[in-house]
Amino acid sequence: MGKSSDTRYIFSAGDLYQKDFSIAFRKEDGNFYIPIKDTRELYCFNDITLSTKLLQLLAKAGIVVHFFGYYENYIGTFYPKEQLLSGRLTVAQALAYEQNRLQIAGQIIKGIAKNTYFVLYHYYRHGKSELKDFLDWLRKDVSRLVDSVGNIKQLLRIEGEIWARFYQSFRVFLPESFAMNKRVKRPPDNPINALISFGNTLLYTKTITQIFHTHLNQTISFLHEPAERRFSLSLDLSEVFKPVLVCKTIFDCVNNRKIMVEKHFDKKLNYALLNELGRKVFIEAFEERLNQTFEHQTLRRRCSYKQAIRLDGYKLIKHILEGKNFVPFCMEDKK
Amino acid sequence: MLTGTVVNYYTHCQRQCWLFYHKINLEDNSEDVRVGKIMHELKKQDKDEIALEGIKLDKLTAEYVVEIKKSDADLAAARAQLEFYLVVLHDKGVNRKGRLECLEKNKQSKSVHTLILTEEDIRDCKTQYQQIEEFLKQELPPPPIRKPTCKKCAYFEYCFI
Ligand code: SF4
């Protein structure tokens, strides 16, 4: 465990094709080779043409490709067909949805609350006492509320409240130009919304790739409606990582002035979208965080945050197959 | 249906055997292994592998069934796998001796091991295969038992998370 990034990002326009069992990229200023070795994921952020022959290679190599449009909008994922599949597990996963949906979804909400607490507690400890009420609520009330609900709708309402209050709290520790008035998703209408949307989408695609390397069926989800998207389970499993991976990256970029409104957002679009430079800076910071390692408390091995996403997939399999309680990644417990 | 690998795993670790049989077969973490497989797939030039139901032989000569292993890390498991091939072939009227070649010799004093099965051995094997088939019908895999080889096993994270 603990190897560096296996993700390649393509920001320029060009052609992707197969050459001598490796991936070649032809763009204006020359040809580049992307080795199959140590490549498990590609991100395309520009106009790319590619051939069936290349897709064949990508499929054999199990390389997942995510495509984005001009306005950072996620277009879709090339999902190699040769994935791991287990008939037994798929049936068990559907059964778990029937019999245990509320409990699994509830654990996800509790996980969000715990990781949000972890992130905000840092600022509280550094003198932001305004956060106390929200922190107390996260610590004491959420778990009790979750245990008292009888259906998914009520759970989703709790989740909505956690995010709303979390985003509201940004004004306590972020500069004013990044303060949040109201969360607007499509299209984002200010810099902070743009960062959150972009970050959440990146995390969602990262999760798709991690789940690809497990036997889980991506359409059977628990918190979100199954098949709400083709990869609903990725929506589920990415939730608890949002505060610690996406938001921490944002706070780091904004508070350390790595990302600034004038320089890194598109002026023409009223600063509601990152420009190319901004995208690169954010992705670099995000990748760095994903590949950071910590000592995993159960496995007693070093593990990166990206691998922690896959491990949550394993936990879910273990719950589905062997009945072990599913407790998603918790930043404080490091497991 | 049993395969050589399943029998090998059963001897090595029953949990591994159950998970593998039920297609919870985790990827090898090694990039070299992965790249090797992709090349092999793409070139589609099958080497002299002989594949019959449940068995894939590295080599079959007039005298021997040869099984080649990278190392002698779990000799008992490799032996069980070779035995299985001999038994399957025996049932098809093909009688051979077994020859196990370990490319790396770490634990044993020799790197080539010969196996000759008597009729009685074959009967014993068949009884064991029935037990394995019964075992695989269990609803749940047996819980993991930590042993030194777990650290290198592809299932390590799944087992101990
Ligand atoms: S990690 Fe250990 S217990 Fe688990 S399958 Fe491998 S050898 Fe068996």
Coordinates of C-alpha atoms and ligand atoms in Angstrom, one line a residue:
Chain A
M1 CA 0.0 0.0 0.0
G2 CA 1.0 3.6 0.0
K3 CA 2.1 4.0 -3.6
S4 CA 1.8 7.4 -5.3
S5 CA -0.8 8.4 -7.8
D6 CA -1.9 6.1 -10.6
T7 CA -4.1 8.9 -12.1
R8 CA -3.2 10.8 -15.3
Y9 CA -4.9 14.1 -16.1
I10 CA -5.2 15.4 -19.7
F11 CA -5.8 19.1 -19.9
S12 CA -5.0 19.7 -23.6
A13 CA -6.9 18.8 -26.7
G14 CA -5.6 15.9 -28.8
D15 CA -5.9 12.2 -29.9
L16 CA -5.5 9.2 -27.7
Y17 CA -4.5 6.0 -29.4
Q18 CA -2.8 2.7 -28.9
K19 CA 0.9 2.3 -29.8
D20 CA 2.9 -0.8 -29.0
F21 CA 0.8 -1.8 -26.0
S22 CA 0.9 1.6 -24.4
I23 CA -1.3 4.7 -24.6
A24 CA -0.1 7.4 -26.8
F25 CA -1.4 11.0 -26.8
R26 CA -0.9 13.3 -29.8
K27 CA -1.4 16.9 -29.2
E28 CA -0.3 20.1 -30.9
D29 CA 3.2 20.3 -29.4
G30 CA 4.1 16.7 -29.7
N31 CA 3.5 13.1 -28.7
F32 CA 3.4 11.7 -25.2
Y33 CA 3.3 8.2 -23.9
I34 CA 1.3 7.1 -21.0
P35 CA 2.6 3.7 -19.7
I36 CA 0.0 1.1 -18.8
K37 CA 2.0 0.3 -15.8
D38 CA 0.9 2.4 -12.8
T39 CA -2.0 3.9 -14.7
R40 CA -5.4 3.0 -13.5
E41 CA -7.4 6.1 -14.2
L42 CA -7.5 8.8 -16.8
Y43 CA -9.2 12.2 -16.6
C44 CA -10.0 14.1 -19.8
F45 CA -10.7 17.8 -19.5
N46 CA -10.6 18.8 -23.1
D47 CA -11.5 17.7 -26.6
I48 CA -10.2 14.2 -27.0
T49 CA -10.7 11.8 -29.9
L50 CA -10.1 8.2 -29.3
S51 CA -10.4 4.9 -31.1
T52 CA -12.1 1.6 -30.4
K53 CA -8.7 0.0 -30.5
L54 CA -7.6 2.1 -27.6
L55 CA -10.8 1.4 -25.7
Q56 CA -10.0 -2.3 -26.1
L57 CA -6.6 -1.8 -24.5
L58 CA -8.1 0.3 -21.7
A59 CA -10.7 -2.3 -21.1
K60 CA -8.1 -5.1 -20.9
A61 CA -6.0 -3.0 -18.6
G62 CA -8.9 -2.1 -16.4
I63 CA -8.3 1.6 -16.8
V64 CA -11.3 3.8 -16.0
V65 CA -11.6 7.1 -18.0
H66 CA -13.6 10.1 -16.9
F67 CA -14.7 12.7 -19.3
F68 CA -15.4 16.4 -18.6
G69 CA -16.9 19.0 -20.8
Y70 CA -15.8 22.6 -21.3
Y71 CA -17.5 23.9 -18.2
E72 CA -16.1 21.3 -15.8
N73 CA -19.3 19.4 -16.2
Y74 CA -18.9 15.7 -15.8
I75 CA -19.9 13.9 -19.0
G76 CA -19.4 10.3 -18.1
T77 CA -17.1 7.4 -17.4
F78 CA -15.7 4.7 -19.6
Y79 CA -16.2 1.7 -17.4
P80 CA -14.3 -1.3 -18.7
K81 CA -16.5 -4.3 -19.0
E82 CA -14.0 -6.7 -17.6
Q83 CA -14.8 -5.9 -14.0
L84 CA -14.8 -8.1 -11.0
L85 CA -18.2 -9.7 -10.7
S86 CA -19.6 -12.2 -8.2
G87 CA -23.1 -13.5 -8.8
R88 CA -23.4 -14.4 -5.1
L89 CA -22.4 -11.0 -4.0
T90 CA -24.8 -9.2 -6.4
V91 CA -27.7 -11.1 -5.1
A92 CA -26.6 -10.5 -1.5
Q93 CA -26.3 -6.8 -2.2
A94 CA -29.8 -6.6 -3.5
L95 CA -31.0 -8.5 -0.4
A96 CA -29.1 -6.1 1.9
Y97 CA -30.9 -3.2 0.1
E98 CA -34.3 -4.9 0.8
Q99 CA -33.6 -5.8 4.4
N100 CA -31.0 -3.4 5.7
R101 CA -31.2 -0.2 3.7
L102 CA -32.1 2.1 6.5
Q103 CA -29.3 0.8 8.8
I104 CA -26.6 1.1 6.1
A105 CA -27.8 4.6 5.1
G106 CA -27.9 5.6 8.7
Q107 CA -24.3 4.6 9.2
I108 CA -23.4 6.9 6.3
I109 CA -25.2 9.8 7.8
K110 CA -23.4 9.2 11.1
G111 CA -20.1 9.0 9.3
I112 CA -20.8 12.4 7.6
A113 CA -21.5 14.0 11.0
K114 CA -18.4 12.5 12.5
N115 CA -16.1 13.7 9.8
T116 CA -17.7 17.1 9.7
Y117 CA -17.1 17.4 13.4
F118 CA -13.5 16.4 12.9
V119 CA -12.9 19.1 10.3
L120 CA -14.7 21.9 12.2
Y121 CA -13.2 21.0 15.6
H122 CA -9.9 22.1 14.3
Y123 CA -11.2 25.7 13.8
Y124 CA -13.0 25.6 17.1
R125 CA -9.8 24.7 18.9
H126 CA -8.2 27.7 17.2
G127 CA -10.6 30.1 18.7
K128 CA -13.7 30.0 16.5
S129 CA -16.1 29.5 19.4
E130 CA -19.1 30.4 17.2
L131 CA -19.0 26.8 16.0
K132 CA -19.8 25.3 19.4
D133 CA -23.6 24.9 18.9
F134 CA -23.2 23.1 15.6
L135 CA -20.4 20.9 17.0
D136 CA -22.5 19.9 19.9
W137 CA -25.4 19.1 17.6
L138 CA -23.2 17.0 15.4
R139 CA -21.7 15.2 18.4
K140 CA -24.8 14.6 20.5
D141 CA -27.9 14.9 18.4
V142 CA -27.3 13.5 15.0
S143 CA -26.7 9.9 16.0
R144 CA -29.9 9.9 18.2
L145 CA -31.9 11.5 15.4
V146 CA -30.6 8.9 12.9
D147 CA -31.6 6.1 15.2
S148 CA -35.1 7.4 15.6
V149 CA -36.1 7.7 12.0
G150 CA -38.3 5.3 10.2
N151 CA -37.6 6.0 6.5
I152 CA -35.1 7.2 4.0
K153 CA -36.8 10.6 3.5
Q154 CA -36.3 11.5 7.1
L155 CA -32.7 10.4 6.9
L156 CA -32.1 12.6 3.9
R157 CA -33.6 15.5 5.7
I158 CA -31.0 15.1 8.5
E159 CA -28.3 14.9 5.9
G160 CA -29.5 18.0 4.2
E161 CA -29.4 19.8 7.5
I162 CA -25.8 18.7 8.2
W163 CA -24.6 20.0 4.9
A164 CA -26.6 23.3 5.1
R165 CA -25.2 24.1 8.5
F166 CA -21.7 23.0 7.5
Y167 CA -21.6 25.3 4.5
Q168 CA -23.0 28.1 6.5
S169 CA -20.2 27.7 9.0
F170 CA -17.6 28.5 6.3
R171 CA -18.0 32.2 6.8
V172 CA -16.4 31.8 10.3
F173 CA -13.1 30.8 8.9
L174 CA -12.9 31.6 5.2
P175 CA -12.2 35.0 3.8
E176 CA -15.3 37.0 2.7
S177 CA -14.8 36.5 -1.0
F178 CA -15.4 32.8 -0.4
A179 CA -18.1 33.0 2.2
M180 CA -21.2 31.0 1.4
N181 CA -24.6 32.6 1.1
K182 CA -26.5 29.7 -0.3
R183 CA -25.5 26.5 -1.9
V184 CA -26.2 26.6 -5.6
K185 CA -25.4 23.5 -7.6
R186 CA -26.2 23.9 -11.3
P187 CA -24.6 26.1 -12.4
P188 CA -22.7 27.3 -9.4
D189 CA -23.1 31.0 -8.9
N190 CA -20.1 32.0 -6.9
P191 CA -16.5 30.8 -6.2
I192 CA -17.2 28.6 -3.2
N193 CA -20.1 26.8 -4.9
A194 CA -17.8 26.3 -7.9
L195 CA -15.1 24.7 -5.7
I196 CA -17.6 22.5 -3.8
S197 CA -19.2 21.3 -7.0
F198 CA -16.0 20.6 -8.8
G199 CA -14.5 18.9 -5.7
N200 CA -17.5 16.7 -5.1
T201 CA -17.5 15.6 -8.8
L202 CA -13.9 14.7 -8.6
L203 CA -14.5 12.7 -5.5
Y204 CA -17.5 11.0 -7.0
T205 CA -15.4 9.9 -10.0
K206 CA -12.5 8.8 -7.7
T207 CA -15.0 6.6 -5.9
I208 CA -16.3 5.1 -9.1
T209 CA -12.8 4.0 -9.9
Q210 CA -12.2 2.6 -6.4
I211 CA -15.5 0.6 -6.5
F212 CA -14.5 -0.7 -9.9
H213 CA -11.8 -2.6 -8.2
T214 CA -14.2 -4.3 -5.9
H215 CA -17.1 -6.7 -6.6
L216 CA -19.8 -4.3 -5.7
N217 CA -22.6 -3.5 -8.1
Q218 CA -22.5 0.2 -8.7
T219 CA -26.2 0.6 -9.2
I220 CA -27.4 -0.8 -5.9
S221 CA -27.2 2.0 -3.4
F222 CA -28.5 2.5 0.0
L223 CA -28.7 6.2 0.9
H224 CA -29.4 7.4 -2.6
E225 CA -32.1 5.7 -4.7
P226 CA -30.6 2.8 -6.6
A227 CA -29.8 3.6 -10.2
E228 CA -30.5 7.3 -9.5
R229 CA -27.4 7.4 -11.6
R230 CA -25.4 4.6 -13.2
F231 CA -23.0 4.8 -10.2
S232 CA -25.4 5.5 -7.3
L233 CA -23.3 3.5 -4.9
S234 CA -20.4 5.9 -5.6
L235 CA -22.7 8.8 -4.5
D236 CA -23.3 6.8 -1.2
L237 CA -19.7 5.9 -0.5
S238 CA -18.2 9.3 -1.3
E239 CA -20.4 11.2 1.2
V240 CA -18.3 10.6 4.3
F241 CA -15.2 11.6 2.5
K242 CA -16.5 15.0 1.4
P243 CA -15.6 16.9 4.5
V244 CA -12.2 15.4 4.9
L245 CA -11.1 15.3 1.3
V246 CA -13.0 17.9 -0.7
C247 CA -13.6 20.6 2.0
K248 CA -10.2 20.3 3.6
T249 CA -8.7 20.8 0.1
I250 CA -10.8 23.8 -0.4
F251 CA -9.9 25.3 3.0
D252 CA -6.2 24.7 2.3
C253 CA -6.3 26.2 -1.1
V254 CA -8.3 29.3 0.0
N255 CA -6.7 30.0 3.3
N256 CA -3.2 29.6 2.0
R257 CA -4.0 31.7 -1.0
K258 CA -3.2 29.0 -3.5
I259 CA -6.6 29.8 -5.1
M260 CA -7.7 33.4 -5.5
V261 CA -10.9 34.7 -7.0
E262 CA -9.3 37.1 -9.5
K263 CA -6.7 34.7 -10.7
H264 CA -8.3 31.3 -10.7
F265 CA -11.9 31.9 -11.7
D266 CA -13.4 32.7 -15.0
K267 CA -14.2 36.5 -15.0
K268 CA -16.5 36.2 -18.0
L269 CA -18.7 33.9 -16.0
N270 CA -18.8 36.1 -13.1
Y271 CA -16.3 34.0 -11.2
A272 CA -18.8 31.2 -11.0
L273 CA -16.4 28.6 -12.5
L274 CA -12.7 27.8 -12.1
N275 CA -10.6 28.6 -15.0
E276 CA -8.0 26.2 -16.4
L277 CA -5.2 27.4 -14.0
G278 CA -7.6 27.2 -11.1
R279 CA -8.6 23.7 -12.0
K280 CA -5.0 22.6 -12.2
V281 CA -4.2 24.1 -8.8
F282 CA -7.2 22.5 -7.2
I283 CA -6.6 19.1 -8.8
E284 CA -3.0 19.1 -7.6
A285 CA -4.0 19.9 -4.1
F286 CA -6.8 17.3 -4.2
E287 CA -4.5 14.6 -5.5
E288 CA -1.9 15.3 -2.9
R289 CA -4.5 14.9 -0.2
L290 CA -5.8 11.6 -1.7
N291 CA -2.4 10.1 -1.8
Q292 CA -1.4 11.2 1.7
T293 CA -1.0 8.2 3.9
F294 CA -1.9 7.4 7.5
E295 CA -1.5 4.5 9.8
H296 CA -4.7 2.4 9.4
Q297 CA -5.8 1.5 12.9
T298 CA -7.4 -1.9 12.1
L299 CA -5.0 -3.1 9.4
R300 CA -1.9 -1.7 11.1
R301 CA -0.5 -0.7 7.7
R302 CA 0.0 2.6 6.0
C303 CA -2.9 3.5 3.8
S304 CA -3.7 6.4 1.6
Y305 CA -7.1 8.2 1.7
K306 CA -7.8 7.0 -1.8
Q307 CA -7.3 3.4 -0.6
A308 CA -9.5 4.2 2.3
I309 CA -12.3 4.7 -0.2
R310 CA -11.8 1.2 -1.6
L311 CA -11.6 -0.2 2.0
D312 CA -15.1 1.2 2.6
G313 CA -16.1 -0.9 -0.4
Y314 CA -14.6 -3.9 1.3
K315 CA -16.4 -3.1 4.5
L316 CA -19.6 -3.0 2.7
I317 CA -18.9 -6.4 1.0
K318 CA -18.1 -7.8 4.4
H319 CA -21.4 -6.5 5.8
I320 CA -23.3 -7.8 2.8
L321 CA -21.6 -11.2 2.7
E322 CA -20.7 -11.9 6.3
G323 CA -23.0 -9.6 8.3
K324 CA -20.3 -7.5 9.9
N325 CA -21.5 -4.1 11.0
F326 CA -20.8 -1.4 8.3
V327 CA -19.1 1.6 9.7
P328 CA -17.7 4.0 7.1
F329 CA -14.3 5.7 7.3
C330 CA -13.9 7.9 10.3
M331 CA -11.2 10.5 10.3
E332 CA -10.8 10.6 14.0
D333 CA -10.4 6.8 14.4
K334 CA -8.3 6.5 11.3
K335 CA -10.2 3.4 10.2
Chain B
M1 CA -16.7 -27.8 -10.1
L2 CA -13.4 -28.1 -8.4
T3 CA -10.2 -26.8 -10.0
G4 CA -6.6 -27.1 -9.3
T5 CA -6.5 -23.6 -7.8
V6 CA -9.4 -24.3 -5.5
V7 CA -7.7 -27.4 -4.2
N8 CA -4.5 -25.5 -3.8
Y9 CA -6.3 -22.7 -1.8
Y10 CA -8.2 -25.2 0.3
T11 CA -4.9 -26.6 1.5
H12 CA -3.4 -23.2 2.0
C13 CA -6.3 -21.3 3.6
Q14 CA -10.0 -22.4 3.7
R15 CA -11.2 -18.9 3.8
Q16 CA -9.2 -18.0 0.7
C17 CA -10.6 -21.1 -1.0
W18 CA -14.2 -20.1 -0.2
L19 CA -13.9 -16.5 -1.4
F20 CA -12.1 -17.5 -4.5
Y21 CA -14.6 -20.2 -5.4
H22 CA -17.4 -17.7 -5.0
K23 CA -15.6 -15.3 -7.3
I24 CA -14.6 -12.8 -4.7
N25 CA -11.3 -13.0 -6.3
L26 CA -9.3 -9.9 -5.4
E27 CA -6.7 -8.4 -7.7
D28 CA -3.1 -8.9 -7.3
N29 CA -1.6 -5.6 -6.1
S30 CA 1.6 -6.1 -8.2
E31 CA 1.8 -3.9 -11.2
D32 CA 4.2 -6.3 -12.9
V33 CA 1.7 -9.2 -12.7
R34 CA -1.0 -6.9 -14.0
V35 CA 1.0 -5.7 -17.0
G36 CA 2.1 -9.2 -17.8
K37 CA -1.5 -10.4 -17.9
I38 CA -2.6 -7.6 -20.2
M39 CA 0.2 -8.3 -22.6
H40 CA -0.7 -12.0 -22.5
E41 CA -4.3 -11.2 -23.2
L42 CA -3.6 -8.9 -26.0
K43 CA -1.2 -11.2 -27.7
K44 CA -3.5 -14.1 -27.3
Q45 CA -0.6 -16.4 -28.1
D46 CA -1.5 -19.1 -25.6
K47 CA 1.6 -21.0 -24.6
D48 CA 1.7 -24.7 -24.6
E49 CA -0.9 -24.8 -21.8
I50 CA -3.2 -27.7 -21.8
A51 CA -6.6 -27.0 -20.4
L52 CA -9.2 -29.6 -19.6
E53 CA -12.1 -29.3 -17.2
G54 CA -10.8 -27.7 -14.0
I55 CA -7.2 -28.3 -14.9
K56 CA -4.5 -26.3 -16.7
L57 CA -1.3 -28.2 -17.1
D58 CA 2.0 -26.5 -17.5
K59 CA 3.5 -29.5 -19.3
L60 CA 2.5 -33.1 -20.0
T61 CA 5.2 -35.6 -21.0
A62 CA 5.1 -39.3 -21.6
E63 CA 6.1 -39.8 -18.0
Y64 CA 5.1 -36.7 -16.1
V65 CA 2.6 -34.0 -15.4
V66 CA 4.7 -31.0 -14.7
E67 CA 3.6 -28.1 -12.5
I68 CA 5.9 -25.1 -12.3
K69 CA 5.7 -22.8 -9.3
K70 CA 7.5 -19.6 -8.7
S71 CA 8.5 -20.5 -5.2
D72 CA 8.2 -23.3 -2.7
A73 CA 6.4 -21.0 -0.2
D74 CA 3.5 -23.4 0.3
L75 CA 4.7 -26.7 -0.9
A76 CA 1.7 -28.7 0.6
A77 CA -0.7 -26.5 -1.4
A78 CA 1.2 -26.9 -4.6
R79 CA 1.4 -30.7 -4.1
A80 CA -2.4 -30.9 -3.5
Q81 CA -2.9 -29.0 -6.8
L82 CA -0.7 -31.4 -8.7
E83 CA -2.4 -34.4 -7.0
F84 CA -5.7 -33.1 -8.2
Y85 CA -4.4 -33.0 -11.8
L86 CA -3.1 -36.6 -11.5
V87 CA -6.4 -37.8 -10.2
V88 CA -8.4 -36.1 -12.9
L89 CA -6.2 -37.5 -15.6
H90 CA -6.3 -40.9 -13.9
D91 CA -10.0 -40.9 -14.3
K92 CA -9.6 -40.3 -18.0
G93 CA -7.3 -43.2 -18.3
V94 CA -4.1 -41.2 -18.4
N95 CA -1.6 -42.3 -15.8
R96 CA 1.4 -40.2 -15.1
K97 CA 3.8 -39.3 -12.3
G98 CA 3.8 -35.8 -11.0
R99 CA 6.7 -33.4 -11.1
L100 CA 6.7 -30.2 -9.2
E101 CA 9.4 -27.7 -10.2
C102 CA 10.0 -24.7 -7.9
L103 CA 11.9 -21.9 -9.6
E104 CA 13.0 -20.4 -6.4
K105 CA 14.1 -22.6 -3.5
N106 CA 13.7 -21.0 -0.1
K107 CA 12.3 -23.5 2.3
Q108 CA 13.1 -26.9 0.9
S109 CA 16.4 -28.6 0.2
K110 CA 15.5 -29.5 -3.3
S111 CA 13.6 -27.7 -6.1
V112 CA 12.1 -30.7 -7.9
H113 CA 9.7 -32.9 -6.2
T114 CA 8.2 -36.1 -7.7
L115 CA 4.8 -37.5 -6.9
I116 CA 3.6 -41.0 -7.4
L117 CA 0.0 -41.8 -6.5
T118 CA -1.1 -45.3 -5.5
E119 CA -4.7 -46.4 -6.0
E120 CA -5.2 -45.8 -2.3
D121 CA -3.9 -42.3 -2.5
I122 CA -6.3 -41.6 -5.2
R123 CA -9.2 -42.9 -3.1
D124 CA -8.1 -40.7 -0.3
C125 CA -7.9 -37.7 -2.5
K126 CA -11.4 -38.3 -3.8
T127 CA -12.8 -38.4 -0.3
Q128 CA -11.2 -35.1 0.4
Y129 CA -12.6 -33.6 -2.8
Q130 CA -16.0 -34.5 -1.7
Q131 CA -15.3 -32.8 1.6
I132 CA -14.2 -29.7 -0.2
E133 CA -17.3 -29.6 -2.3
E134 CA -19.4 -29.8 0.9
F135 CA -17.4 -27.1 2.4
L136 CA -17.9 -24.8 -0.5
K137 CA -21.7 -25.1 -0.1
Q138 CA -21.5 -23.3 3.2
E139 CA -23.4 -20.0 3.3
L140 CA -20.5 -18.1 4.9
P141 CA -16.7 -18.3 4.6
P142 CA -14.9 -19.3 7.7
P143 CA -13.6 -16.4 9.7
P144 CA -10.0 -15.3 9.0
I145 CA -7.2 -16.7 11.1
R146 CA -4.2 -14.6 11.0
K147 CA -1.0 -16.4 9.9
P148 CA 2.3 -15.1 8.6
T149 CA 1.4 -15.5 5.0
C150 CA -1.7 -13.3 5.3
K151 CA 0.4 -10.3 5.0
K152 CA 1.2 -11.2 1.4
C153 CA -2.3 -12.5 0.6
A154 CA -4.5 -10.5 -1.9
Y155 CA -7.4 -10.9 0.6
F156 CA -5.5 -9.3 3.5
E157 CA -7.4 -6.1 3.5
Y158 CA -10.7 -7.7 3.0
C159 CA -10.1 -10.2 5.7
F160 CA -8.9 -7.9 8.4
I161 CA -10.7 -4.7 7.8
Ligands
SF4_1 S1 -5.5 -13.0 4.4 FE1 -5.1 -14.9 5.6 S2 -7.1 -15.5 6.3 FE2 -7.5 -14.1 4.6 S3 -7.6 -15.4 2.8 FE3 -5.5 -14.7 2.9 S4 -4.5 -16.3 4.0 FE4 -6.7 -16.6 4.4

